[in-house]
């Protein structure tokens, strides 16, 4: 859980707030004269419930927001909402005002939260110079987290470019405007003494257009009588031509005769059915630009994937119907980083899909349908910050040489509170963030913050609304049915990664568990004479989410923050956040993906899977205040031993004690040990800055069919490119080699194997074709017992307790976020990591139990 607003807050006076956000465009030229005593009935009220009830009566009886009506929702969660969050109330269109007392998230126009009047429930601090920052008292941090969660819920439930909300604290209020770069906040204003600012704002809300209020014009909400709505209902029905996958490890045979090379898979139709089965969930027609500029329409229900967090890309993934073809596709809606040197993901996929004279299309990557930016929908807070602090450096400028080349981003651990990484399917939750460094001081009482000057660098990242559609709808990698299927998927994605570096010189830069999917491919079985004896559907791998990809020759940062998935990044990149990434880093990331799934889902002798996974993937060490690689992962790679509690970890199955995976991991670890020894020597000898590894892509051997053995065939993988295309590329040799003096010849050879795809590919090929691979080596999720125990740790009585002091409700009531982000200059008072952990200890256990309960819910398993 993180406080995403550290350094992401802009304060504006109420009139500037209304004017800057175009809320005054449709206001009448002459404003009404509102009675000064309009809210005088609230003057002696102190309890939240009393304030909320009377506030609603005054607002509705005086029709302060014409066209909208206010409704409370304090006592009942929205039907079907597993988070059970309940914002206190909201403004609705008059024809959509709820009568069930629930939040009705899909219909809210302006959400409103009520608090007591003292400053302990005010999330923000008004400084004397006019700026507004996040308050750092514990109670105020909690209230801020609560408001972040509500805004996030609106963006998840609706299609928004921005969202307005009100925070009413006793006799005072603040107006907020949320977007993907940050939030704009007004000062604390007493509406009982002077109701005019609040009345003007509410009138502006009522008169504003849907676009001004932040509703996306490229998302049309469908009515039940709409033909598209009805068509979506008809599509729910299973069809006889849908391809079924058996739950057993045996591949699904393809019937003799002609077959559709792009059929509808039953799991895809089921996923679409799940997205629209809730009658209270709206259905939309989303528009996506094509290359010719014409918009193409797609039908969607609930997202299959939602990236957690308010600030950032806000990725959502949908199983959609293409209105042009009637086929199921995967649609990703995101706010991509908006910097000149960044290529949209669709442009990268187009290069990978393209067939050239030298190369065919790169296999095992998504097939682009269409993509594009949605009009001029960009976040406004970065430009607003620059208008207020015009002499400051722009966020798109290169980092100064005397500053760290990259600033770490907030980190959210996988265990037990995972955060999703955007993918092209129903991928497992992962974090794309970085761990905390120094943190804002949190005190139990009121804030006493010393004002700091505005930061010299724009703290707001630029984002642009973007949609991309691909043909394939995959499944999470954790759906593999046996270990061999897992290794086949990794092999195919390694293959795709290799050809991407060869054909386009593009490095993926975010190889992680969430970005490797399973997708059905045709497998052909040959006899000894080379004749086809059978074709069948098997699960192969697909490497998705190329939005962070970058030319392997481009070593300069293109955006002000390093991006990636902490848990799967290489030890080298975690130890030195400013280093450029190379093939060796990505090869290591593939290794970490194998470890993650093998330890969690395959039979092994690890006595405490939770402890190992938490230490290995979420471990963090600090170099001063700079977060670096955790000791468990670092020791594993540098010592070449996969172990826990002093015991080497080995894999097996109920039918056999040996397992091919043991050799694969042992051979790789032997080479990683040599690689990091070489790297250590190179840094010592040259006094290098860490950018000492270079990768020369070499030919990746293909898996060949052998005596009818079920394996990948030539039809499943791309043809090996000409020999000259896989020779070492001198232009890629932009940094000194990591293989330095002081190594034996054997160590040098071992270290060399990590700098290319070649050895890893050969090793996987041999393992995949091993006849002794057991088919019963997958077990149930070995983390589930730990998560279930954590969720049961608190009794039901404790879950339902309410803490009015902090404005926080636990259990099935209001959830909140806590601050674990890095210190942003000019926004908060710095704090050491140890003291930050001490502050959080009082309620971390409660958060973990609640979050793991959410993680284990049936609707969060990817499908």
XYZ file of C-alpha atoms in Angstrom, residues 23 55 76 94 179 243-244 248 261 289 357 420 424 485 567 595 599 633 741 778 815 838 863:
23
model
C -15.885 24.485 -15.100
C -25.692 18.759 4.077
C -24.259 -0.568 2.167
C -31.231 12.816 -11.843
C -6.130 12.419 -12.915
C -12.111 -25.185 -29.031
C -12.131 -26.824 -25.614
C -5.580 -33.013 -17.976
C -6.281 -21.483 -37.611
C -7.942 4.763 -33.750
C 13.302 -9.631 -46.758
C -0.701 -6.027 -10.917
C -2.277 -8.490 -22.551
C 4.448 -26.678 -20.297
C 10.725 -8.761 -8.310
C 11.933 -19.711 -10.029
C 8.704 -22.836 -6.293
C 18.243 -12.969 -4.493
C 40.965 -10.366 -15.786
C 2.442 -29.485 -10.729
C -10.089 0.545 3.213
C 8.145 1.736 12.915
C -10.008 -15.731 -15.134
